[in-house]
XYZ file of C-alpha atoms in Angstrom:
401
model
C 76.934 76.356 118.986
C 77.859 73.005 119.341
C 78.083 73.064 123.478
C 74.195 74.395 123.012
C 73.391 71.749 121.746
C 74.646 69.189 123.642
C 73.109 71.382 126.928
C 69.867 71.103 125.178
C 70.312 67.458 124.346
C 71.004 66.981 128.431
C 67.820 68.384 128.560
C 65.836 66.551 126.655
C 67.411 63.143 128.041
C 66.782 64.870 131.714
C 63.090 65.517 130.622
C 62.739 61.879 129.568
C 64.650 59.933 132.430
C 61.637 62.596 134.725
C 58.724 61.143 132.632
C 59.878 58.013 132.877
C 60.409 57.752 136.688
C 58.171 60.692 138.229
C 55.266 61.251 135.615
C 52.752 63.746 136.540
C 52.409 67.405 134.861
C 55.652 69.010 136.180
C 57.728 66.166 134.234
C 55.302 66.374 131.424
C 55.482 70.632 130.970
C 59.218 70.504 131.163
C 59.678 67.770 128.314
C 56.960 70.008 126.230
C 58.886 73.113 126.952
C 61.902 71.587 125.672
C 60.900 70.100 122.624
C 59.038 73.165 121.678
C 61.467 76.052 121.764
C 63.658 74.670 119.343
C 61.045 74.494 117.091
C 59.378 77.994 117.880
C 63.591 79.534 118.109
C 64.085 77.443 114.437
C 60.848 78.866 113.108
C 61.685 83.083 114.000
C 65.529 82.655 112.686
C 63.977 81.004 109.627
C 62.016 84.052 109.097
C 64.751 86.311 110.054
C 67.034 84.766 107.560
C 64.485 84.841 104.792
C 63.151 88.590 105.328
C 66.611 90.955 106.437
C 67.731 92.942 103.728
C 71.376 94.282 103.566
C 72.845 96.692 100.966
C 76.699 97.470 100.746
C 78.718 99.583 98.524
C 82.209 100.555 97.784
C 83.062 104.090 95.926
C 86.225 103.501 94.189
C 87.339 100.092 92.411
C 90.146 100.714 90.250
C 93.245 102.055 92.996
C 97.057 102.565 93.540
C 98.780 101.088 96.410
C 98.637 103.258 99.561
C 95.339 104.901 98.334
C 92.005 104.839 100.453
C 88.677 103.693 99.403
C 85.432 103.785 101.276
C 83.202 100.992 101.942
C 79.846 100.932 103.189
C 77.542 98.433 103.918
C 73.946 98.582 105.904
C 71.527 95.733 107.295
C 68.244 95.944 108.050
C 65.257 94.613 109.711
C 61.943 95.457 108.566
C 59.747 93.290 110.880
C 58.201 93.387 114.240
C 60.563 90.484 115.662
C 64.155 90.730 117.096
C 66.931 89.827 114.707
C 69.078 88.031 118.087
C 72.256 87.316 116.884
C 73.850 88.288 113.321
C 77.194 87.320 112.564
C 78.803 89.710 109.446
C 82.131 87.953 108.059
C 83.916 89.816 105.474
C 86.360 88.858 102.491
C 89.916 88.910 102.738
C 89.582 90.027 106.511
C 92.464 87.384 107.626
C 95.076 88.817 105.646
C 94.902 91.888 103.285
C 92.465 94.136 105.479
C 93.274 92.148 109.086
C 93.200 95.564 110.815
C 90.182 97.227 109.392
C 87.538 94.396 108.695
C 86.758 91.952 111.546
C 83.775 90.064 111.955
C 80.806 91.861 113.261
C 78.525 90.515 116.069
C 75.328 92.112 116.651
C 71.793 92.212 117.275
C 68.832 94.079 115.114
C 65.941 95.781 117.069
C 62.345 95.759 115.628
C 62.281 97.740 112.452
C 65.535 99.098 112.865
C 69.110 98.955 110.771
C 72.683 98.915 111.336
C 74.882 101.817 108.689
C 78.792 101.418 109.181
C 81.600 102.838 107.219
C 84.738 101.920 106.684
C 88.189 103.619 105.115
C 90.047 100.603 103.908
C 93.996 101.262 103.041
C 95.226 99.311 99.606
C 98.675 97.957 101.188
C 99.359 95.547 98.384
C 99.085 95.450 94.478
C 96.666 92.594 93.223
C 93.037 92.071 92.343
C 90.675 91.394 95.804
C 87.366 90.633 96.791
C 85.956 93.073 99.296
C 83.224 93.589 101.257
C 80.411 91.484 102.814
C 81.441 87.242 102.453
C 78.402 86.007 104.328
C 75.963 86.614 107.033
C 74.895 84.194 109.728
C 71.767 83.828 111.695
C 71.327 81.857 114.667
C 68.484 81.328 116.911
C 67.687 82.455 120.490
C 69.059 79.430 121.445
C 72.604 79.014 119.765
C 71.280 75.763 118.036
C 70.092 76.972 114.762
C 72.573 78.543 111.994
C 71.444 80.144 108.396
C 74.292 81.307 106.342
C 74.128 83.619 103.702
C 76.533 83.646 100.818
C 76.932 86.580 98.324
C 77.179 84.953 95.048
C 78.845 88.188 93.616
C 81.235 90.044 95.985
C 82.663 93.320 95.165
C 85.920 93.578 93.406
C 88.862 96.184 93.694
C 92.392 96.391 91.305
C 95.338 97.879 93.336
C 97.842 99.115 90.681
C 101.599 98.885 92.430
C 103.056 101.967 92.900
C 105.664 103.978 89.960
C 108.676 104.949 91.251
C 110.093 107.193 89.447
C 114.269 106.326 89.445
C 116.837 108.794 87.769
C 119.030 106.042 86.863
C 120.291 102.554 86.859
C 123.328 100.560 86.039
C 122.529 99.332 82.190
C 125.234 99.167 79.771
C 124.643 101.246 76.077
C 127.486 100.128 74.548
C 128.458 96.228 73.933
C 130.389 97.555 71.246
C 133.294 99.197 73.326
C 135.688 97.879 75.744
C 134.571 100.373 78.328
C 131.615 99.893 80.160
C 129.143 102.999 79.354
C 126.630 103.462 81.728
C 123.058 104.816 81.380
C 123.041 107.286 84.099
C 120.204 110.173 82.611
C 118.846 108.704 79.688
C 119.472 107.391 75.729
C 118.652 110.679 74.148
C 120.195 113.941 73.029
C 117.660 116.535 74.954
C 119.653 119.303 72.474
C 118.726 117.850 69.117
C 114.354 117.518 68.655
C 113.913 114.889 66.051
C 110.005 115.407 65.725
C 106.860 116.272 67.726
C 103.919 114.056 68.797
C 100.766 113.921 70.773
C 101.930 113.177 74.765
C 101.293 109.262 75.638
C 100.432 107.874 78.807
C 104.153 107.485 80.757
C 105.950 110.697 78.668
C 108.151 112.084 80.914
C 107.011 115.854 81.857
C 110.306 117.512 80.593
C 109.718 116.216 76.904
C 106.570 118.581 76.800
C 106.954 121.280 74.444
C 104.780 123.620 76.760
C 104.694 126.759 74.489
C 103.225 124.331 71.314
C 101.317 122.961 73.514
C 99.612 126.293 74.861
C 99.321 127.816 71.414
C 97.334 124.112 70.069
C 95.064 123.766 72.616
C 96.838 119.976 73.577
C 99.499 118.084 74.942
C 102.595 117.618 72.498
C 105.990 116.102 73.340
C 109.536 116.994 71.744
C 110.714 113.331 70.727
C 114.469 113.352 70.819
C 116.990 112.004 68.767
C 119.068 109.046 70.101
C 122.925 109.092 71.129
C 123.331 105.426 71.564
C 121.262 102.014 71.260
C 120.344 99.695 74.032
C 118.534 96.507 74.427
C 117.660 95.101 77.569
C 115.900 92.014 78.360
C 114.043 91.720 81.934
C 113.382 88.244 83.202
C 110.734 88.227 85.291
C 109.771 85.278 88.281
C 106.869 83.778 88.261
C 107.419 80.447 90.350
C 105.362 80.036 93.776
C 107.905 80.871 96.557
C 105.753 78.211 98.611
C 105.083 80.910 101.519
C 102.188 81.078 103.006
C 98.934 83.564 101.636
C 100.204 86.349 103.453
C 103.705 86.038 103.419
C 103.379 85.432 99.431
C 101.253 88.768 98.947
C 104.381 91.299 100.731
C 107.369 89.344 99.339
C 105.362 89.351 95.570
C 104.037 93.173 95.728
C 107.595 94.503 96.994
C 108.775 92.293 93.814
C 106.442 94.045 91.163
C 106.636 97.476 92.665
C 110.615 97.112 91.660
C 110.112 95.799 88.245
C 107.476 98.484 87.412
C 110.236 100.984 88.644
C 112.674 99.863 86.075
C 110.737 99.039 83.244
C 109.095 102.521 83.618
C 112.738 103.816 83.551
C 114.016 101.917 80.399
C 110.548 102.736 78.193
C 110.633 106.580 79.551
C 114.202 106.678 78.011
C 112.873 104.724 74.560
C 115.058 101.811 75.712
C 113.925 98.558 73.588
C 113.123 96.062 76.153
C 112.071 92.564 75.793
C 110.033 91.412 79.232
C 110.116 88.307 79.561
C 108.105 85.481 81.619
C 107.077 82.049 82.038
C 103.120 81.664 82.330
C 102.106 78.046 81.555
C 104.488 79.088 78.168
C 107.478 81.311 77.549
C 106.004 84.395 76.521
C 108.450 87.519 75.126
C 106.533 90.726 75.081
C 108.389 93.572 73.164
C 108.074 97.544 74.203
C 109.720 100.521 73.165
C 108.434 103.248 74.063
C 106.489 105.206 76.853
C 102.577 104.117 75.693
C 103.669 100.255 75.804
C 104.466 100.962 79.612
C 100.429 100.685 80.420
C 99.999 97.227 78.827
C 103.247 95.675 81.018
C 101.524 97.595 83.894
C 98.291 96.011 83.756
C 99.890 92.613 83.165
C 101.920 93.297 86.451
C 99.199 94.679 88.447
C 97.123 91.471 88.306
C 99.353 88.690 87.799
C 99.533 85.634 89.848
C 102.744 83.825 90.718
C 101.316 80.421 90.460
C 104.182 78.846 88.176
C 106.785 75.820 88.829
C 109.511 76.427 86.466
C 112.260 78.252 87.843
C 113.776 81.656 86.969
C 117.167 79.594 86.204
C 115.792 77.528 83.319
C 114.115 80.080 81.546
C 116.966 82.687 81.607
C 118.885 79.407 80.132
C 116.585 79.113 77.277
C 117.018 82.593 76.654
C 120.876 81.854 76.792
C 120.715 79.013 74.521
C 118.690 80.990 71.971
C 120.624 84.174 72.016
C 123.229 85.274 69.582
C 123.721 89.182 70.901
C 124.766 90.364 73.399
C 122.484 92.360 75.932
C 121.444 93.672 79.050
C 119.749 91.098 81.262
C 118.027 92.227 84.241
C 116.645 89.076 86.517
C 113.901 89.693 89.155
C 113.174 87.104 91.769
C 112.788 86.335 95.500
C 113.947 82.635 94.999
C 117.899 82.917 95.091
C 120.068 79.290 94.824
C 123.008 78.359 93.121
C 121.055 77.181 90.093
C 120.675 80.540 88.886
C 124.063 81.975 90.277
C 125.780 79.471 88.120
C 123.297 80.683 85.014
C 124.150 84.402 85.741
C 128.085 83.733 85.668
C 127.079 82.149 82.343
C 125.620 85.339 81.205
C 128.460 87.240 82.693
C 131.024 84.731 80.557
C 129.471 84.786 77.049
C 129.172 88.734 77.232
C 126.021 89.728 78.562
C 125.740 92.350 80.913
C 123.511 90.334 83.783
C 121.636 91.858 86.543
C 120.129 90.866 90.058
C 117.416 92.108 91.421
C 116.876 90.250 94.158
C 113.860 90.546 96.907
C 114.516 88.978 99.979
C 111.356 87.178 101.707
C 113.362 87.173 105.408
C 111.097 90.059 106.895
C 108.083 88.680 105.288
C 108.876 85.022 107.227
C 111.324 85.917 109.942
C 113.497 82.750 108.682
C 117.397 83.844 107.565
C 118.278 82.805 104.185
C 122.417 81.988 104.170
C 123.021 81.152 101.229
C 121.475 84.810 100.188
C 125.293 86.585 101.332
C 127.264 83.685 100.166
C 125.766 84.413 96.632
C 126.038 87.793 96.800
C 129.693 88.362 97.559
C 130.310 85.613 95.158
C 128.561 87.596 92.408
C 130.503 90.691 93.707
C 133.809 89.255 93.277
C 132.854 88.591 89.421
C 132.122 92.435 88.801
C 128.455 91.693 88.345
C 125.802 94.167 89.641
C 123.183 93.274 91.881
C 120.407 94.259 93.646
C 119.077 93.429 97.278
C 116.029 94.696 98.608
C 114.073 93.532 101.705
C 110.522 94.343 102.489
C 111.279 97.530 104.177
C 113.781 98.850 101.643
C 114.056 101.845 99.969
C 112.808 100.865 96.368
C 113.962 104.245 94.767
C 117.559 104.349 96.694
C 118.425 100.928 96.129
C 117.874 100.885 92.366
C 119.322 104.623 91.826
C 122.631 103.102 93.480
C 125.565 104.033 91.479
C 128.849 101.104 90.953
């Protein structure tokens, strides 16, 4: 647009440098000529841009990660003139749906439309504008430009993904001298304590399918418990300072693997605390399976927008703590900070975990200190967790020490 107008402003300087020198009607019906079509081109995109009508819809707005939804948008042109050049940009095109929605050139024929549709894959958990982000007009000529802005764009929640793990390393016993591990759950599946309506998150095999069949609804066997557990998960919300892109992969591979735990420890009545800085320390409590949808709502939508490292809250936590628990850290900032306040854990009796996700095939840079700190943890006896982008979630957690 801008090298149109500097051709037509060569014109108009070449029109006046003829007037000036040659006069006569030639001279004088060029310099007309270009002093009126901009105003005649200005005129039809002004009406264009004040008569289209577009409509666009999207037919699912609540999602899980890897589902489809359909979007659909139309333009139109209900008038006797040419629509020349429409420009259709769309939200989020530069980095959640790159693939699927690039910007749309194209021209409108009297009394005519344009009807696409488009299958849009949810890659990454979050909450995202979608659809149309503006529409631009411009003129015959390439000098003129209307943009138009939708005030209220579309808006879709991707849930992460629940993977379901078998087991993972937590400790049920501070008590003992040995180590017990949690490796199928916390409860006795031969003793029923009590029965109660099915929750959102029950595991299938506590349905009591024959009471269920004979009233009519779902009912679960609640069992009775042969040990007690408490874990606390820490969870990172600092800004990894990566850009938009990089930040969405490394921070939906980072909830996807703290939804897969917590949904293990509240599926086997574990007590957890989960625990996170947001502008404040804030300690929410669960116990059971039907607390699971609150943390996964929180997790679904949050945004890691947060300065105060992972390090000084699990220090807090340290400094405030009498027990002795399980403490399961997620992050995808690793430094010696927090390796020197997980050996702390480690030394006062906690049973400290890593789960660590590694941003190196989100960026392509190598992190060194990431193995250093790893085999240093090893050599303490202290479990951790790597997982990069393309990792197994499921295998990685279900790993057995």
């Amino acid at each position: 647009m801008k090298e149109n107008r500097i051709i037509w402003l060569s014109l108009f300087i070449t029109s006046l440098v003829f007037i000036y020198f040659y006069g006569g009607i030639i001279p004088y019906t060029y310099f007309y000529i270009i002093c009126i079509l901009p105003v005649i081109t200005f005129i039809l995109n002004l009406i264009s841009f004040l008569r289209f009508k577009f409509m666009q819809e999207i037919d699912i707005k609540h999602v899980i990660k890897g589902q489809k939804i359909n979007f659909n948008y139309s333009i139109y042109n209900e008038d006797i003139l040419v629509y020349p050049y429409v420009s259709i940009k769309f939200c989020n095109s530069d980095i959640i749906f790159s693939q699927d929605l690039k910007t749309v050139n194209l021209s409108l024929k009297p009394l005519s439309s344009v009807t696409n549709s488009i299958s849009l894959e949810c890659r990454y958990r979050g909450r995202y504008t979608i659809g149309i982000e503006c529409i631009e007009f411009i003129d015959f000529l390439g000098i003129f430009k209307f943009k138009y802005t939708l005030r209220n764009p579309n808006e879709i929640t991707v849930y992460p993904m629940i993977i379901n793990i078998n087991r993972f390393n937590i400790k049920t016993n501070f008590a003992s001298e040995t180590q017990s591990r949690l490796s199928t759950g916390l409860q006795d599946y031969t003793t029923v304590s009590s029965i109660r309506k099915y929750s959102y998150g029950d595991s299938k095999r506590s349905i009591h399918w024959k009471l269920s069949a004979k009233m009519n609804e779902l009912l679960v066997k609640k069992f009775e418990y042969t040990s007690e557990a408490e874990t606390i998960i820490m969870f990172d919300l600092c800004n990894y300072n990566l850009s938009t892109a990089e930040a969405t992969v490394v921070e939906d591979k980072l909830v996807e693997t703290a939804v897969a735990v917590l949904n293990y420890c509240l599926s086997n009545y574990i007590k957890t605390h989960f625990i996170y800085y947001k502008n404040s320390m804030h300690n929410e409590e669960a116990n059971n399976p039907s607390d699971f949808a609150r943390l996964y709502e929180f997790l679904s939508t949050v945004e890691f927008d947060q300065n105060i490292p992972i390090s000084d809250v699990a220090d807090v936590f340290l400094s405030e703590t009498i027990g002795k628990t399980n403490l399961i850290i997620f992050t995808a900032n690793l430094n010696y900070s927090l390796y020197n306040t997980i050996c702390k854990a480690h030394i006062t009796g906690h049973h400290p975990i890593l789960v660590y996700i590694s941003p190196q095939e989100a960026t392509g840079i190598k992190y060194d200190e990431e193995d250093e700190i790893f085999t240093a943890l090893s050599e303490r006896g202290i479990d951790t967790y790597k997982l990069n982008i393309s990792s197994n979630t499921k295998e990685v957690l279900e790993r057995q020490y």
